[in-house]
PDB file of N, CA and C in Angstrom:
ATOM      1  N   MET A   1     226.539 -95.296  -5.570  1.00  0.00           N
ATOM      2  CA  MET A   1     227.871 -94.545  -5.176  1.00  0.00           C
ATOM      3  C   MET A   1     227.681 -92.994  -5.118  1.00  0.00           C
ATOM      4  N   PRO A   2     227.910 -92.698  -3.996  1.00  0.00           N
ATOM      5  CA  PRO A   2     227.721 -91.214  -3.896  1.00  0.00           C
ATOM      6  C   PRO A   2     228.668 -90.335  -4.529  1.00  0.00           C
ATOM      7  N   SER A   3     228.187 -89.241  -5.234  1.00  0.00           N
ATOM      8  CA  SER A   3     229.168 -88.474  -6.072  1.00  0.00           C
ATOM      9  C   SER A   3     230.007 -87.426  -5.185  1.00  0.00           C
ATOM     10  N   ASP A   4     231.091 -86.980  -5.833  1.00  0.00           N
ATOM     11  CA  ASP A   4     232.042 -86.191  -5.021  1.00  0.00           C
ATOM     12  C   ASP A   4     231.376 -84.744  -4.568  1.00  0.00           C
ATOM     13  N   THR A   5     230.546 -84.361  -5.406  1.00  0.00           N
ATOM     14  CA  THR A   5     229.681 -83.092  -4.729  1.00  0.00           C
ATOM     15  C   THR A   5     228.952 -83.267  -3.531  1.00  0.00           C
ATOM     16  N   SER A   6     228.277 -84.632  -3.572  1.00  0.00           N
ATOM     17  CA  SER A   6     227.491 -84.829  -2.440  1.00  0.00           C
ATOM     18  C   SER A   6     228.462 -84.956  -1.306  1.00  0.00           C
ATOM     19  N   SER A   7     229.753 -85.743  -1.317  1.00  0.00           N
ATOM     20  CA  SER A   7     230.467 -85.946  -0.105  1.00  0.00           C
ATOM     21  C   SER A   7     231.030 -84.658   0.204  1.00  0.00           C
ATOM     22  N   ALA A   8     231.473 -84.048  -0.682  1.00  0.00           N
ATOM     23  CA  ALA A   8     232.028 -82.405  -0.288  1.00  0.00           C
ATOM     24  C   ALA A   8     230.919 -81.603   0.612  1.00  0.00           C
ATOM     25  N   GLY A   9     229.675 -81.659  -0.035  1.00  0.00           N
ATOM     26  CA  GLY A   9     228.422 -81.047   0.575  1.00  0.00           C
ATOM     27  C   GLY A   9     228.434 -81.496   1.985  1.00  0.00           C
ATOM     28  N   ASN A  10     228.422 -82.980   2.246  1.00  0.00           N
ATOM     29  CA  ASN A  10     228.276 -83.457   3.576  1.00  0.00           C
ATOM     30  C   ASN A  10     229.589 -83.001   4.416  1.00  0.00           C
ATOM     31  N   LEU A  11     230.626 -82.936   4.056  1.00  0.00           N
ATOM     32  CA  LEU A  11     231.785 -82.656   4.602  1.00  0.00           C
ATOM     33  C   LEU A  11     231.547 -81.115   5.062  1.00  0.00           C
ATOM     34  N   ILE A  12     231.182 -80.288   4.390  1.00  0.00           N
ATOM     35  CA  ILE A  12     231.086 -78.768   4.684  1.00  0.00           C
ATOM     36  C   ILE A  12     229.879 -78.690   5.784  1.00  0.00           C
ATOM     37  N   ARG A  13     228.881 -79.530   5.505  1.00  0.00           N
ATOM     38  CA  ARG A  13     227.752 -79.298   6.452  1.00  0.00           C
ATOM     39  C   ARG A  13     228.234 -79.887   7.903  1.00  0.00           C
ATOM     40  N   ARG A  14     229.218 -81.026   7.986  1.00  0.00           N
ATOM     41  CA  ARG A  14     229.414 -81.423   9.169  1.00  0.00           C
ATOM     42  C   ARG A  14     230.529 -80.569   9.938  1.00  0.00           C
ATOM     43  N   ILE A  15     231.275 -79.909   9.091  1.00  0.00           N
ATOM     44  CA  ILE A  15     232.238 -78.832   9.691  1.00  0.00           C
ATOM     45  C   ILE A  15     231.457 -77.593  10.081  1.00  0.00           C
ATOM     46  N   ALA A  16     230.512 -77.306   9.341  1.00  0.00           N
ATOM     47  CA  ALA A  16     229.802 -75.823   9.878  1.00  0.00           C
ATOM     48  C   ALA A  16     228.946 -76.346  11.032  1.00  0.00           C
ATOM     49  N   MET A  17     228.402 -77.508  11.229  1.00  0.00           N
ATOM     50  CA  MET A  17     227.534 -77.950  12.275  1.00  0.00           C
ATOM     51  C   MET A  17     228.415 -77.976  13.649  1.00  0.00           C
ATOM     52  N   THR A  18     229.802 -78.423  13.446  1.00  0.00           N
ATOM     53  CA  THR A  18     230.793 -78.684  14.603  1.00  0.00           C
ATOM     54  C   THR A  18     231.056 -77.165  14.957  1.00  0.00           C
ATOM     55  N   LEU A  19     231.496 -76.494  13.884  1.00  0.00           N
ATOM     56  CA  LEU A  19     231.993 -74.994  14.372  1.00  0.00           C
ATOM     57  C   LEU A  19     230.760 -74.237  14.875  1.00  0.00           C
ATOM     58  N   PHE A  20     229.449 -74.341  14.537  1.00  0.00           N
ATOM     59  CA  PHE A  20     228.107 -73.798  15.330  1.00  0.00           C
ATOM     60  C   PHE A  20     228.174 -74.501  16.526  1.00  0.00           C
ATOM     61  N   LYS A  21     228.167 -75.384  16.953  1.00  0.00           N
ATOM     62  CA  LYS A  21     228.277 -75.999  18.320  1.00  0.00           C
ATOM     63  C   LYS A  21     229.243 -75.616  19.047  1.00  0.00           C
ATOM     64  N   LEU A  22     230.562 -75.394  18.560  1.00  0.00           N
ATOM     65  CA  LEU A  22     231.511 -75.042  19.277  1.00  0.00           C
ATOM     66  C   LEU A  22     231.355 -73.492  19.573  1.00  0.00           C
ATOM     67  N   GLY A  23     230.961 -72.891  18.536  1.00  0.00           N
ATOM     68  CA  GLY A  23     230.743 -71.257  18.706  1.00  0.00           C
ATOM     69  C   GLY A  23     229.631 -71.069  20.034  1.00  0.00           C
ATOM     70  N   LEU A  24     228.631 -71.913  19.733  1.00  0.00           N
ATOM     71  CA  LEU A  24     227.412 -71.653  20.808  1.00  0.00           C
ATOM     72  C   LEU A  24     227.818 -71.901  22.172  1.00  0.00           C
ATOM     73  N   ALA A  25     228.829 -73.224  22.175  1.00  0.00           N
ATOM     74  CA  ALA A  25     229.250 -73.613  23.762  1.00  0.00           C
ATOM     75  C   ALA A  25     230.206 -72.406  24.132  1.00  0.00           C
ATOM     76  N   VAL A  26     231.038 -71.855  23.362  1.00  0.00           N
ATOM     77  CA  VAL A  26     231.993 -70.873  23.659  1.00  0.00           C
ATOM     78  C   VAL A  26     231.278 -69.377  24.281  1.00  0.00           C
ATOM     79  N   PHE A  27     230.276 -68.949  23.410  1.00  0.00           N
ATOM     80  CA  PHE A  27     229.703 -67.783  23.779  1.00  0.00           C
ATOM     81  C   PHE A  27     228.608 -67.975  24.996  1.00  0.00           C
ATOM     82  N   LEU A  28     228.226 -69.089  25.176  1.00  0.00           N
ATOM     83  CA  LEU A  28     227.232 -69.489  26.238  1.00  0.00           C
ATOM     84  C   LEU A  28     227.975 -69.422  27.669  1.00  0.00           C
ATOM     85  N   LEU A  29     229.326 -70.395  27.368  1.00  0.00           N
ATOM     86  CA  LEU A  29     230.084 -70.154  28.638  1.00  0.00           C
ATOM     87  C   LEU A  29     230.675 -68.720  29.151  1.00  0.00           C
ATOM     88  N   LEU A  30     231.002 -68.057  28.038  1.00  0.00           N
ATOM     89  CA  LEU A  30     231.505 -66.727  28.410  1.00  0.00           C
ATOM     90  C   LEU A  30     230.342 -66.059  29.040  1.00  0.00           C
ATOM     91  N   GLY A  31     229.367 -66.030  28.418  1.00  0.00           N
ATOM     92  CA  GLY A  31     227.906 -65.441  28.963  1.00  0.00           C
ATOM     93  C   GLY A  31     227.654 -65.895  30.527  1.00  0.00           C
ATOM     94  N   ILE A  32     227.803 -66.949  30.836  1.00  0.00           N
ATOM     95  CA  ILE A  32     227.652 -67.792  32.337  1.00  0.00           C
ATOM     96  C   ILE A  32     228.703 -66.983  32.964  1.00  0.00           C
ATOM     97  N   ILE A  33     229.821 -67.210  32.786  1.00  0.00           N
ATOM     98  CA  ILE A  33     230.963 -66.443  33.370  1.00  0.00           C
ATOM     99  C   ILE A  33     230.800 -65.082  33.594  1.00  0.00           C
ATOM    100  N   VAL A  34     230.282 -64.235  32.795  1.00  0.00           N
ATOM    101  CA  VAL A  34     230.238 -62.714  32.754  1.00  0.00           C
ATOM    102  C   VAL A  34     229.151 -62.502  33.913  1.00  0.00           C
ATOM    103  N   VAL A  35     228.080 -63.182  33.798  1.00  0.00           N
ATOM    104  CA  VAL A  35     226.860 -63.022  34.579  1.00  0.00           C
ATOM    105  C   VAL A  35     227.091 -63.415  36.024  1.00  0.00           C
ATOM    106  N   GLY A  36     227.886 -64.581  36.027  1.00  0.00           N
ATOM    107  CA  GLY A  36     228.111 -65.119  37.492  1.00  0.00           C
ATOM    108  C   GLY A  36     229.156 -64.055  38.146  1.00  0.00           C
ATOM    109  N   ALA A  37     230.013 -63.751  37.449  1.00  0.00           N
ATOM    110  CA  ALA A  37     230.910 -62.555  37.992  1.00  0.00           C
ATOM    111  C   ALA A  37     230.416 -61.193  38.540  1.00  0.00           C
ATOM    112  N   GLN A  38     229.579 -60.947  37.619  1.00  0.00           N
ATOM    113  CA  GLN A  38     228.575 -59.764  37.807  1.00  0.00           C
ATOM    114  C   GLN A  38     227.667 -59.821  39.223  1.00  0.00           C
ATOM    115  N   ALA A  39     227.180 -61.008  39.280  1.00  0.00           N
ATOM    116  CA  ALA A  39     226.354 -61.557  40.377  1.00  0.00           C
ATOM    117  C   ALA A  39     227.229 -61.452  41.696  1.00  0.00           C
ATOM    118  N   ILE A  40     228.339 -61.796  41.607  1.00  0.00           N
ATOM    119  CA  ILE A  40     229.172 -62.049  42.964  1.00  0.00           C
ATOM    120  C   ILE A  40     229.756 -60.584  43.122  1.00  0.00           C
ATOM    121  N   GLY A  41     229.784 -59.805  41.948  1.00  0.00           N
ATOM    122  CA  GLY A  41     230.214 -58.343  42.121  1.00  0.00           C
ATOM    123  C   GLY A  41     229.089 -57.594  43.095  1.00  0.00           C
ATOM    124  N   VAL A  42     228.008 -57.928  42.286  1.00  0.00           N
ATOM    125  CA  VAL A  42     226.571 -57.257  43.227  1.00  0.00           C
ATOM    126  C   VAL A  42     226.520 -57.683  44.730  1.00  0.00           C
ATOM    127  N   VAL A  43     226.632 -58.704  44.884  1.00  0.00           N
ATOM    128  CA  VAL A  43     226.468 -59.619  46.185  1.00  0.00           C
ATOM    129  C   VAL A  43     227.630 -58.823  46.789  1.00  0.00           C
ATOM    130  N   THR A  44     228.756 -58.742  46.520  1.00  0.00           N
ATOM    131  CA  THR A  44     229.924 -58.341  47.391  1.00  0.00           C
ATOM    132  C   THR A  44     230.270 -57.010  47.213  1.00  0.00           C
ATOM    133  N   ALA A  45     229.175 -55.918  46.611  1.00  0.00           N
ATOM    134  CA  ALA A  45     229.315 -54.568  46.453  1.00  0.00           C
ATOM    135  C   ALA A  45     230.641 -54.206  45.789  1.00  0.00           C
ATOM    136  N   ASN A  46     231.151 -55.107  44.833  1.00  0.00           N
ATOM    137  CA  ASN A  46     232.377 -54.951  44.331  1.00  0.00           C
ATOM    138  C   ASN A  46     232.172 -54.170  42.792  1.00  0.00           C
ATOM    139  N   ALA A  47     232.139 -52.843  42.621  1.00  0.00           N
ATOM    140  CA  ALA A  47     231.594 -52.367  41.379  1.00  0.00           C
ATOM    141  C   ALA A  47     232.781 -52.882  40.260  1.00  0.00           C
ATOM    142  N   GLY A  48     233.896 -52.706  40.592  1.00  0.00           N
ATOM    143  CA  GLY A  48     235.143 -52.909  39.703  1.00  0.00           C
ATOM    144  C   GLY A  48     234.915 -54.429  39.031  1.00  0.00           C
ATOM    145  N   LEU A  49     234.458 -55.402  40.067  1.00  0.00           N
ATOM    146  CA  LEU A  49     234.236 -56.661  39.319  1.00  0.00           C
ATOM    147  C   LEU A  49     233.164 -56.798  38.370  1.00  0.00           C
ATOM    148  N   VAL A  50     231.885 -55.909  38.686  1.00  0.00           N
ATOM    149  CA  VAL A  50     230.699 -55.828  37.918  1.00  0.00           C
ATOM    150  C   VAL A  50     231.197 -55.416  36.412  1.00  0.00           C
ATOM    151  N   SER A  51     232.007 -54.285  36.339  1.00  0.00           N
ATOM    152  CA  SER A  51     232.287 -53.527  35.125  1.00  0.00           C
ATOM    153  C   SER A  51     233.449 -54.199  34.611  1.00  0.00           C
ATOM    154  N   GLY A  52     234.443 -54.627  35.328  1.00  0.00           N
ATOM    155  CA  GLY A  52     235.489 -55.179  34.785  1.00  0.00           C
ATOM    156  C   GLY A  52     235.390 -56.514  34.082  1.00  0.00           C
ATOM    157  N   VAL A  53     234.637 -57.330  34.450  1.00  0.00           N
ATOM    158  CA  VAL A  53     234.307 -58.597  33.719  1.00  0.00           C
ATOM    159  C   VAL A  53     233.819 -58.332  32.353  1.00  0.00           C
ATOM    160  N   VAL A  54     232.926 -57.286  32.071  1.00  0.00           N
ATOM    161  CA  VAL A  54     232.523 -56.992  30.878  1.00  0.00           C
ATOM    162  C   VAL A  54     233.755 -56.417  29.992  1.00  0.00           C
ATOM    163  N   ASP A  55     234.684 -55.662  30.619  1.00  0.00           N
ATOM    164  CA  ASP A  55     235.811 -54.986  29.859  1.00  0.00           C
ATOM    165  C   ASP A  55     236.443 -56.292  29.459  1.00  0.00           C
ATOM    166  N   GLY A  56     236.691 -57.202  30.287  1.00  0.00           N
ATOM    167  CA  GLY A  56     237.770 -58.358  29.824  1.00  0.00           C
ATOM    168  C   GLY A  56     237.004 -59.296  28.984  1.00  0.00           C
ATOM    169  N   LEU A  57     235.780 -59.771  29.204  1.00  0.00           N
ATOM    170  CA  LEU A  57     235.246 -60.633  28.418  1.00  0.00           C
ATOM    171  C   LEU A  57     234.213 -60.382  27.426  1.00  0.00           C
ATOM    172  N   GLY A  58     233.675 -59.108  27.557  1.00  0.00           N
ATOM    173  CA  GLY A  58     232.394 -58.781  26.885  1.00  0.00           C
ATOM    174  C   GLY A  58     232.778 -58.725  25.387  1.00  0.00           C
ATOM    175  N   LYS A  59     233.970 -58.230  24.809  1.00  0.00           N
ATOM    176  CA  LYS A  59     234.172 -58.261  23.276  1.00  0.00           C
ATOM    177  C   LYS A  59     234.291 -59.651  22.811  1.00  0.00           C
ATOM    178  N   ALA A  60     234.897 -60.337  23.639  1.00  0.00           N
ATOM    179  CA  ALA A  60     235.129 -61.908  23.089  1.00  0.00           C
ATOM    180  C   ALA A  60     233.677 -62.560  22.997  1.00  0.00           C
ATOM    181  N   MET A  61     232.756 -62.436  23.859  1.00  0.00           N
ATOM    182  CA  MET A  61     231.606 -63.046  24.172  1.00  0.00           C
ATOM    183  C   MET A  61     230.711 -62.576  23.033  1.00  0.00           C
ATOM    184  N   THR A  62     230.832 -61.194  22.659  1.00  0.00           N
ATOM    185  CA  THR A  62     229.976 -60.641  21.586  1.00  0.00           C
ATOM    186  C   THR A  62     230.378 -61.008  20.182  1.00  0.00           C
ATOM    187  N   VAL A  63     231.688 -61.227  19.956  1.00  0.00           N
ATOM    188  CA  VAL A  63     232.418 -61.548  18.572  1.00  0.00           C
ATOM    189  C   VAL A  63     231.756 -63.164  18.620  1.00  0.00           C
ATOM    190  N   ALA A  64     231.984 -64.043  19.425  1.00  0.00           N
ATOM    191  CA  ALA A  64     231.624 -65.221  19.419  1.00  0.00           C
ATOM    192  C   ALA A  64     230.355 -65.392  19.028  1.00  0.00           C
ATOM    193  N   ALA A  65     229.356 -64.543  19.834  1.00  0.00           N
ATOM    194  CA  ALA A  65     228.117 -64.756  19.430  1.00  0.00           C
ATOM    195  C   ALA A  65     227.487 -64.190  17.956  1.00  0.00           C
ATOM    196  N   GLY A  66     228.325 -63.401  17.658  1.00  0.00           N
ATOM    197  CA  GLY A  66     228.057 -62.706  16.219  1.00  0.00           C
ATOM    198  C   GLY A  66     228.362 -63.801  15.232  1.00  0.00           C
ATOM    199  N   VAL A  67     229.612 -64.313  15.278  1.00  0.00           N
ATOM    200  CA  VAL A  67     230.216 -65.225  14.452  1.00  0.00           C
ATOM    201  C   VAL A  67     229.231 -66.465  14.393  1.00  0.00           C
ATOM    202  N   THR A  68     228.846 -67.036  15.453  1.00  0.00           N
ATOM    203  CA  THR A  68     227.794 -68.077  15.496  1.00  0.00           C
ATOM    204  C   THR A  68     226.629 -67.826  14.882  1.00  0.00           C
ATOM    205  N   GLY A  69     225.992 -66.619  15.062  1.00  0.00           N
ATOM    206  CA  GLY A  69     224.879 -66.342  14.541  1.00  0.00           C
ATOM    207  C   GLY A  69     224.852 -66.157  12.994  1.00  0.00           C
ATOM    208  N   LEU A  70     225.936 -65.595  12.449  1.00  0.00           N
ATOM    209  CA  LEU A  70     226.142 -65.659  11.195  1.00  0.00           C
ATOM    210  C   LEU A  70     226.357 -67.114  10.426  1.00  0.00           C
ATOM    211  N   LEU A  71     227.126 -67.781  11.095  1.00  0.00           N
ATOM    212  CA  LEU A  71     227.266 -69.342  10.772  1.00  0.00           C
ATOM    213  C   LEU A  71     226.150 -70.010  10.783  1.00  0.00           C
ATOM    214  N   GLY A  72     224.998 -69.447  11.850  1.00  0.00           N
ATOM    215  CA  GLY A  72     223.669 -70.284  11.799  1.00  0.00           C
ATOM    216  C   GLY A  72     222.923 -69.886  10.460  1.00  0.00           C
ATOM    217  N   PHE A  73     223.097 -68.545  10.204  1.00  0.00           N
ATOM    218  CA  PHE A  73     222.264 -68.023   8.952  1.00  0.00           C
ATOM    219  C   PHE A  73     222.841 -68.785   7.634  1.00  0.00           C
ATOM    220  N   ALA A  74     224.103 -68.824   7.684  1.00  0.00           N
ATOM    221  CA  ALA A  74     224.573 -69.693   6.473  1.00  0.00           C
ATOM    222  C   ALA A  74     224.199 -71.041   6.257  1.00  0.00           C
ATOM    223  N   MET A  75     224.136 -71.673   7.522  1.00  0.00           N
ATOM    224  CA  MET A  75     223.802 -72.942   7.669  1.00  0.00           C
ATOM    225  C   MET A  75     222.211 -73.272   7.256  1.00  0.00           C
ATOM    226  N   SER A  76     221.298 -72.098   7.239  1.00  0.00           N
ATOM    227  CA  SER A  76     220.026 -72.322   6.878  1.00  0.00           C
ATOM    228  C   SER A  76     219.884 -72.551   5.329  1.00  0.00           C
ATOM    229  N   TYR A  77     221.147 -72.061   4.643  1.00  0.00           N
ATOM    230  CA  TYR A  77     221.078 -72.320   3.213  1.00  0.00           C
ATOM    231  C   TYR A  77     221.706 -73.591   3.036  1.00  0.00           C
ATOM    232  N   LEU A  78     222.800 -73.949   3.556  1.00  0.00           N
ATOM    233  CA  LEU A  78     223.656 -75.177   3.515  1.00  0.00           C
ATOM    234  C   LEU A  78     222.502 -76.361   3.642  1.00  0.00           C
ATOM    235  N   PHE A  79     221.827 -76.151   4.643  1.00  0.00           N
ATOM    236  CA  PHE A  79     220.935 -77.312   5.215  1.00  0.00           C
ATOM    237  C   PHE A  79     219.524 -77.286   4.379  1.00  0.00           C
ATOM    238  N   GLU A  80     219.427 -76.202   3.793  1.00  0.00           N
ATOM    239  CA  GLU A  80     217.996 -75.984   2.936  1.00  0.00           C
ATOM    240  C   GLU A  80     216.730 -75.749   4.047  1.00  0.00           C
ATOM    241  N   TRP A  81     216.944 -75.442   5.181  1.00  0.00           N
ATOM    242  CA  TRP A  81     215.851 -75.032   6.088  1.00  0.00           C
ATOM    243  C   TRP A  81     214.800 -74.264   5.595  1.00  0.00           C
ATOM    244  N   GLN A  82     213.677 -74.560   6.090  1.00  0.00           N
ATOM    245  CA  GLN A  82     212.449 -73.764   5.439  1.00  0.00           C
ATOM    246  C   GLN A  82     211.860 -73.041   6.649  1.00  0.00           C
ATOM    247  N   SER A  83     211.071 -72.063   6.522  1.00  0.00           N
ATOM    248  CA  SER A  83     210.575 -71.348   7.631  1.00  0.00           C
ATOM    249  C   SER A  83     208.955 -71.996   7.796  1.00  0.00           C
ATOM    250  N   ALA A  84     208.374 -72.120   9.030  1.00  0.00           N
ATOM    251  CA  ALA A  84     206.984 -72.462   8.920  1.00  0.00           C
ATOM    252  C   ALA A  84     206.006 -71.737   7.949  1.00  0.00           C
ATOM    253  N   GLY A  85     205.375 -72.446   6.983  1.00  0.00           N
ATOM    254  CA  GLY A  85     204.490 -71.776   6.291  1.00  0.00           C
ATOM    255  C   GLY A  85     205.022 -71.656   4.973  1.00  0.00           C
ATOM    256  N   GLU A  86     206.355 -72.019   4.737  1.00  0.00           N
ATOM    257  CA  GLU A  86     207.013 -71.993   3.318  1.00  0.00           C
ATOM    258  C   GLU A  86     206.790 -73.402   2.815  1.00  0.00           C
ATOM    259  N   ASP A  87     206.475 -73.534   1.648  1.00  0.00           N
ATOM    260  CA  ASP A  87     206.218 -74.732   1.043  1.00  0.00           C
ATOM    261  C   ASP A  87     207.371 -75.207   0.074  1.00  0.00           C
TER     262      ASP A  87
END
């Protein structure tokens, strides 16, 4: 029978993985939107679109990427991942 500590640890790991996947999807989707809009702006010679999309979505994309990166770092401890070469 699993202990409460093990159950709580598994719940925390599942929540962390779900949040990581959600954050990854959010910042990648925002990145695709930003790059796509900038490509359209370059093709149509619309400088306002190229810079405006970064003004509108750049901060949200950067925050989502940063939070997801920090969560990934924390997960390395939760899941006890080891680097190649560590024993």
